[in-house]
Coordinates of C-alpha atoms in Angstrom, one line a residue:
X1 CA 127.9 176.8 40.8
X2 CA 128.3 174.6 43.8
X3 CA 128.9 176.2 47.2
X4 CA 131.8 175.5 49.5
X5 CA 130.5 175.2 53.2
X6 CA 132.6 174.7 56.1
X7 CA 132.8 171.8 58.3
X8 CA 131.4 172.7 62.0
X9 CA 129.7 176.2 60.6
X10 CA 127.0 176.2 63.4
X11 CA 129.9 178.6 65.4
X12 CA 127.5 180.3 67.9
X13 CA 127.7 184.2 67.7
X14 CA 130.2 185.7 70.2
X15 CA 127.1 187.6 72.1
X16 CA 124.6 184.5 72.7
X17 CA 122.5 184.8 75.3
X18 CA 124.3 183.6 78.6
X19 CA 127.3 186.1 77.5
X20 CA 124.5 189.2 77.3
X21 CA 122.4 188.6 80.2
X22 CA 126.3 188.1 82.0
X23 CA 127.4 191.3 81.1
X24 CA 124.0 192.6 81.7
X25 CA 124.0 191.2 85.6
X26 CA 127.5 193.1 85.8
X27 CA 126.4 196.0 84.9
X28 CA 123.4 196.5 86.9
X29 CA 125.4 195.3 89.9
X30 CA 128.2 197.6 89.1
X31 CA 125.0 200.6 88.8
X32 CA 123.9 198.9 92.4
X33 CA 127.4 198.9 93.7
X34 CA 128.4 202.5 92.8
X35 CA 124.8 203.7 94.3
X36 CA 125.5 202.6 97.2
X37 CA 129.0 204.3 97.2
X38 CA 127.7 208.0 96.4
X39 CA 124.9 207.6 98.7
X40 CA 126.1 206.5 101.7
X41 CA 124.7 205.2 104.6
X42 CA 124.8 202.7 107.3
X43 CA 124.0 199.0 106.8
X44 CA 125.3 199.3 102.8
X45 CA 127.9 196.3 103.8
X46 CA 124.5 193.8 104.2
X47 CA 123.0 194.9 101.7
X48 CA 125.3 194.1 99.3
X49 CA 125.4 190.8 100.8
X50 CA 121.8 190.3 100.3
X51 CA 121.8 191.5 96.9
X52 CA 125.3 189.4 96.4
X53 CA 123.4 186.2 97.7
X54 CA 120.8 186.9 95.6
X55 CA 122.7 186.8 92.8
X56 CA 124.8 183.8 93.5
X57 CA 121.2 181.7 94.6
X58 CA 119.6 182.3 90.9
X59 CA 122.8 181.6 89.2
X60 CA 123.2 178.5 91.1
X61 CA 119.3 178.0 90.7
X62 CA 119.3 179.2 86.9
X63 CA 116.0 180.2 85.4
X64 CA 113.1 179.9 85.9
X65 CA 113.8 179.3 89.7
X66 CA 116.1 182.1 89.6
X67 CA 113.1 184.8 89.1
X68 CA 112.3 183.6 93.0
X69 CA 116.2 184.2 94.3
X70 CA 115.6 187.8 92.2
X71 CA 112.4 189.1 94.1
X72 CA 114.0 187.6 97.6
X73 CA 116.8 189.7 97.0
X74 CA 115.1 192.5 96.2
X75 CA 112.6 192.0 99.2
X76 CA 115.5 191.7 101.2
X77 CA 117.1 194.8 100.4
X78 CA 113.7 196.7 100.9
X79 CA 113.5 195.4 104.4
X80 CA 117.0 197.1 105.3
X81 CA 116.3 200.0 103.7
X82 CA 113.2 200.4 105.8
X83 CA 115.3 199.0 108.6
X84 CA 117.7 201.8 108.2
X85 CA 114.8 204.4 107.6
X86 CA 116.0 205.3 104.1
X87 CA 112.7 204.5 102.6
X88 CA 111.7 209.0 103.0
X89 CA 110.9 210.7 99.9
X90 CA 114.4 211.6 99.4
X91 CA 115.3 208.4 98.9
X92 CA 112.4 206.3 98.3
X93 CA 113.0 206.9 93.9
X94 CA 117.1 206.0 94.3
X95 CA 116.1 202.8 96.7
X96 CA 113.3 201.5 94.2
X97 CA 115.7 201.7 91.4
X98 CA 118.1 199.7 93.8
X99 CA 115.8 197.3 94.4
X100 CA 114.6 196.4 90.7
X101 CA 118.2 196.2 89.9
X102 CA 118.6 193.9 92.3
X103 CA 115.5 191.8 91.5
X104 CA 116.6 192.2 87.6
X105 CA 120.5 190.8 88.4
X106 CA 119.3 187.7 90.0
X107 CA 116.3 186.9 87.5
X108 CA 119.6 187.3 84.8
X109 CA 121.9 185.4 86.4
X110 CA 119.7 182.2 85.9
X111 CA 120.2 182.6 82.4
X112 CA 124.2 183.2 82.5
X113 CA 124.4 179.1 82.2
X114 CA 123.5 177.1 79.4
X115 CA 120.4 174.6 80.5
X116 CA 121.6 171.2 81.1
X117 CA 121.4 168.6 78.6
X118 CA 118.4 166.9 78.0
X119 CA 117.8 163.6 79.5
X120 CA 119.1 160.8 77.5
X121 CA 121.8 163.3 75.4
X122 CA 124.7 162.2 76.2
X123 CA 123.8 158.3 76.7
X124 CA 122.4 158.3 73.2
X125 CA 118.5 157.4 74.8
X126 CA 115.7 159.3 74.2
X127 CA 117.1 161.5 71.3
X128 CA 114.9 163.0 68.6
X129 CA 114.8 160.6 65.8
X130 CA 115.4 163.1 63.7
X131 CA 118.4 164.5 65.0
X132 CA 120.5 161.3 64.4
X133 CA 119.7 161.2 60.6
X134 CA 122.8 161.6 58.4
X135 CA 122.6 166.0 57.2
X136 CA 122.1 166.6 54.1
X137 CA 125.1 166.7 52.2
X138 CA 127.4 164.5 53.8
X139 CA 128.7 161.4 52.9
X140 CA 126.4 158.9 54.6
X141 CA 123.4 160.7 53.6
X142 CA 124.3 160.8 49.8
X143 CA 124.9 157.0 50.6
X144 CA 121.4 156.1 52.0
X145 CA 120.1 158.1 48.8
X146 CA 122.3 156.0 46.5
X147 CA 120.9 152.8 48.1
X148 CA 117.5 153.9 47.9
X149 CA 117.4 154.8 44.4
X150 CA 120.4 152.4 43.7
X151 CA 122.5 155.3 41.9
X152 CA 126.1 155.3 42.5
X153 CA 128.3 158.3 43.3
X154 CA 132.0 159.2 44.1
X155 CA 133.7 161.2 46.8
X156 CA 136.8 163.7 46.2
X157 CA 139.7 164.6 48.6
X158 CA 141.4 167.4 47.4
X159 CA 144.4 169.0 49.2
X160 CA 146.9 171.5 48.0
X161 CA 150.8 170.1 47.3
X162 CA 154.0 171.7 49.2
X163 CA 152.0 173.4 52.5
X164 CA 154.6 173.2 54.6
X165 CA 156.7 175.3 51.9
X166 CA 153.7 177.1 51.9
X167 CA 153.3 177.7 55.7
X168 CA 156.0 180.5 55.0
X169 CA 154.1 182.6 53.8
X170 CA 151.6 182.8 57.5
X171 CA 148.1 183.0 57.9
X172 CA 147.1 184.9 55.3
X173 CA 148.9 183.0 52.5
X174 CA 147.4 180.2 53.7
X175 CA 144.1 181.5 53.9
X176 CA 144.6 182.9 50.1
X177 CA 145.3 179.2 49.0
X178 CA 142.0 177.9 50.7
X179 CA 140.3 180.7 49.0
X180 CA 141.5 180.3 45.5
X181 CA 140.9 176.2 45.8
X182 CA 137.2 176.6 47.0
X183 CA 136.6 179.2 44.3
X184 CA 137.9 176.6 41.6
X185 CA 136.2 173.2 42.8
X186 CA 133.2 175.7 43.1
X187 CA 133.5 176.8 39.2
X188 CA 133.9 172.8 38.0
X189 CA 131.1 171.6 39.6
X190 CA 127.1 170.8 38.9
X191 CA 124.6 172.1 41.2
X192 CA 123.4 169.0 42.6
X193 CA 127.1 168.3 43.7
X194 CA 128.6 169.1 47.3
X195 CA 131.5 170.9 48.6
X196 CA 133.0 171.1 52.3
X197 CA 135.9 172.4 53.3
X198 CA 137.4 170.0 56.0
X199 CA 139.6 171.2 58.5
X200 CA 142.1 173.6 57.6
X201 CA 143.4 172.2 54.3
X202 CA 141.2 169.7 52.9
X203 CA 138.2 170.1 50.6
X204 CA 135.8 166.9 50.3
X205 CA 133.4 166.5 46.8
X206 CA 130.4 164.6 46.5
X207 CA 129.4 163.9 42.6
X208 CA 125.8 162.0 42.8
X209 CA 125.2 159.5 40.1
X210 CA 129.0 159.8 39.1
X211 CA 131.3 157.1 38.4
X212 CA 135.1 156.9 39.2
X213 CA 136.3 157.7 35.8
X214 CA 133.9 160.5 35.5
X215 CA 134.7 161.6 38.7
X216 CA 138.6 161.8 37.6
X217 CA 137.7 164.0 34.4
X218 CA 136.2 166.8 37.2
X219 CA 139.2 166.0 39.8
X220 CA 141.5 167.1 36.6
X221 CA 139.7 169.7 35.4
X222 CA 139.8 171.5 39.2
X223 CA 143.5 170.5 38.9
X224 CA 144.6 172.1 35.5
X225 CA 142.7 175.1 36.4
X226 CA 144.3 176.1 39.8
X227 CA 147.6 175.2 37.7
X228 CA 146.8 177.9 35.5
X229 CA 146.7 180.4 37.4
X230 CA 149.3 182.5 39.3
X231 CA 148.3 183.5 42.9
X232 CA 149.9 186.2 45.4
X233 CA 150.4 184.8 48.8
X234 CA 152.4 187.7 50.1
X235 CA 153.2 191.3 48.5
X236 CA 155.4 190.7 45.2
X237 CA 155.2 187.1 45.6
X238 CA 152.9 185.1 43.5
X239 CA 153.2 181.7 42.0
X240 CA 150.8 178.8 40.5
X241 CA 149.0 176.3 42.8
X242 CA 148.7 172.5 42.4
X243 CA 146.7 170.0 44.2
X244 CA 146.4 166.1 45.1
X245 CA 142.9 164.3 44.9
X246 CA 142.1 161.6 46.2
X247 CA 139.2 159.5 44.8
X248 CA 136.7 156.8 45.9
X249 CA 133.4 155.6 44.8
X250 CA 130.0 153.6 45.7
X251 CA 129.6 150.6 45.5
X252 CA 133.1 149.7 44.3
X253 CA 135.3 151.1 47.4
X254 CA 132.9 150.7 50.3
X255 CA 129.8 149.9 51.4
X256 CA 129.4 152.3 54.0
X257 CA 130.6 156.4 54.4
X258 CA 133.7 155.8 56.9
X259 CA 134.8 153.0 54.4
X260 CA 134.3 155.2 51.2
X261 CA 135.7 158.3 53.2
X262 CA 139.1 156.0 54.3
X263 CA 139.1 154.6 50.5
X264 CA 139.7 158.1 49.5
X265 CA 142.0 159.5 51.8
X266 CA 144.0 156.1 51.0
X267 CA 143.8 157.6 47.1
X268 CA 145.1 160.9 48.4
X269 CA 148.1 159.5 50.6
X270 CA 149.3 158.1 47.3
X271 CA 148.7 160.6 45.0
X272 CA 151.1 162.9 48.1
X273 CA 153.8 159.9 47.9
X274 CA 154.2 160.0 44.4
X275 CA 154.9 163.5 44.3
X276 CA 151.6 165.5 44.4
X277 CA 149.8 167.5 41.7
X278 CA 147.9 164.3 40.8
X279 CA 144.6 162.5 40.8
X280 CA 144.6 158.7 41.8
X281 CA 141.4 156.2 42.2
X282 CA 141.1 153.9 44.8
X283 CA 139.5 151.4 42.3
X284 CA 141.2 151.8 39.1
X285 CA 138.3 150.3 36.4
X286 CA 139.8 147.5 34.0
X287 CA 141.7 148.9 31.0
X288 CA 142.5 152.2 32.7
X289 CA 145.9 153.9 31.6
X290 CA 149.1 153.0 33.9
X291 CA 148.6 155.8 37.0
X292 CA 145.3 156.2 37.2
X293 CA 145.4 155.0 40.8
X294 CA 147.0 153.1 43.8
X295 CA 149.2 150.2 42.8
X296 CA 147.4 146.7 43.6
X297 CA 147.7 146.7 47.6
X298 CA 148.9 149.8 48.2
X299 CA 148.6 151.4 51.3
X300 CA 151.3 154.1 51.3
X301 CA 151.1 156.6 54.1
X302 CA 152.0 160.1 53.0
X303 CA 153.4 162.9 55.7
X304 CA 150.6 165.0 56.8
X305 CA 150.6 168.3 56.7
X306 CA 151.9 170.6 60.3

């Protein structure tokens, strides 16, 4: 069974790294902060400052530079301490404390930011080779596999019918239709083909070494199934699903993956306009029955979904 994967799933965790050593620096500078309150004492007002500036100067710095701004505002908080003759041995165990807290918020508040981006990043120049080579399982790399081994294959838009009827039914309803349509592309397909969901509502299929027609006998068999079955998008509320796909393949629809991916949201747009719960071709083969795809010229726009 194929496996649905969603587009963008490299989400980073809520707690990476910059948000823990963040709420890490808070809270030793809130432990500082209400130290200083219990304790007392004169000269706490520059202290804080020092241990403040500290703070700012490694964040501004960021790390590694920001283990120097760290150990000067730790040093400088030892040097008032002393100055104020608090360094005794009733206080000399709460003022080391103090000072490795302070040392430890500005070594962590170099890390708060994210490191800049590498030289050459943004402009496209000196990237890693390796990193602008099309991911496996996407369109474009499927298509530079094709070439290679001069296969063909066909791409599948697939997009449930009625959503803004559906759209009623809130989040959850809509989440339940996304479910059941992954689960059924994901029971009609091989295990050398590829599933994505795209965006909220759309599900794009790669079938390797599949021609259009073929490709139409899986689009149909995903369809009939999710017709057959009822679904509860809301307590006591269930009814039967139905889908539009959308169908393109190499080499007869494009050359390239945004010409291939436009062929078969072209497909889709008309298999919408005429009504949904359909499968259309963007290349209809000689001698194919009457609605097998887009009328000769056809670019019909269909309504996109809110």
């Amino acid at each position: 069974m194929a496996t649905i994967v969603a587009f963008g799933s490299d989400v980073k965790t809520r707690f990476d790294r910059p948000s823990l050593c963040f709420a890490l620096c808070v809270g030793i500078l809130v432990a500082v902060g209400a130290g200083f309150l219990h304790t007392g004492g004169r000269g706490r007002l520059y202290e804080l400052i020092a241990v403040g500036a500290g703070v700012l100067v490694g964040y501004l710095a960021g790390a590694p530079l920001s283990a120097i701004a760290g150990v000067a505002a730790a040093g400088s908080f030892v040097v008032l301490e002393a100055y104020y003759t608090r360094f005794d041995r009733h206080h000399a165990v709460a003022s080391g404390l103090y000072a490795v807290g302070a040392a430890a918020a500005g070594v962590l508040a170099g890390f708060v930011r994210r490191p800049p981006s590498a030289p050459g990043e943004r402009s496209g120049r000196g990237t890693d080779p390796l990193q602008v080579r099309p991911a496996p399982g996407s369109v474009d790399y499927e298509l530079q596999r094709s070439l290679r081994h001069n296969h063909l294959f066909s791409v599948l838009v697939v997009r449930p019918d009625d959503l803004e009827e559906r759209a009623r039914y809130g989040p959850y309803g809509m989440e339940r239709i996304a479910d059941r349509v992954a689960t059924v592309i994901g029971e009609h397909l091989r295990a050398s083909d590829v599933a994505r969901r795209r965006g909220e509502h759309d599900f794009w299929v790669i079938l390797p070494e599949t021609t259009g027609p073929a490709s139409r006998v899986v689009a149909e068999r995903i369809r009939l199934a999710l017709g057959a079955r009822e679904i509860e998008l809301a307590p006591g509320k269930t009814t039967r699903l139905s889908v539009s796909v959308g169908i393109s393949s190499f080499p007869e629809d494009g050359a390239t993956g945004p010409h291939l991916v436009a062929a078969a949201e072209r497909a889709l747009r008309g298999a919408l306009q005429q009504g949904g719960n359909r499968t259309l071709l963007a290349t209809v083969p000689s001698g194919a029955p009457a609605g097998w795809g887009l009328p000769n010229g056809s670019h019909a726009k269909a309504k996109a979904p809110r």
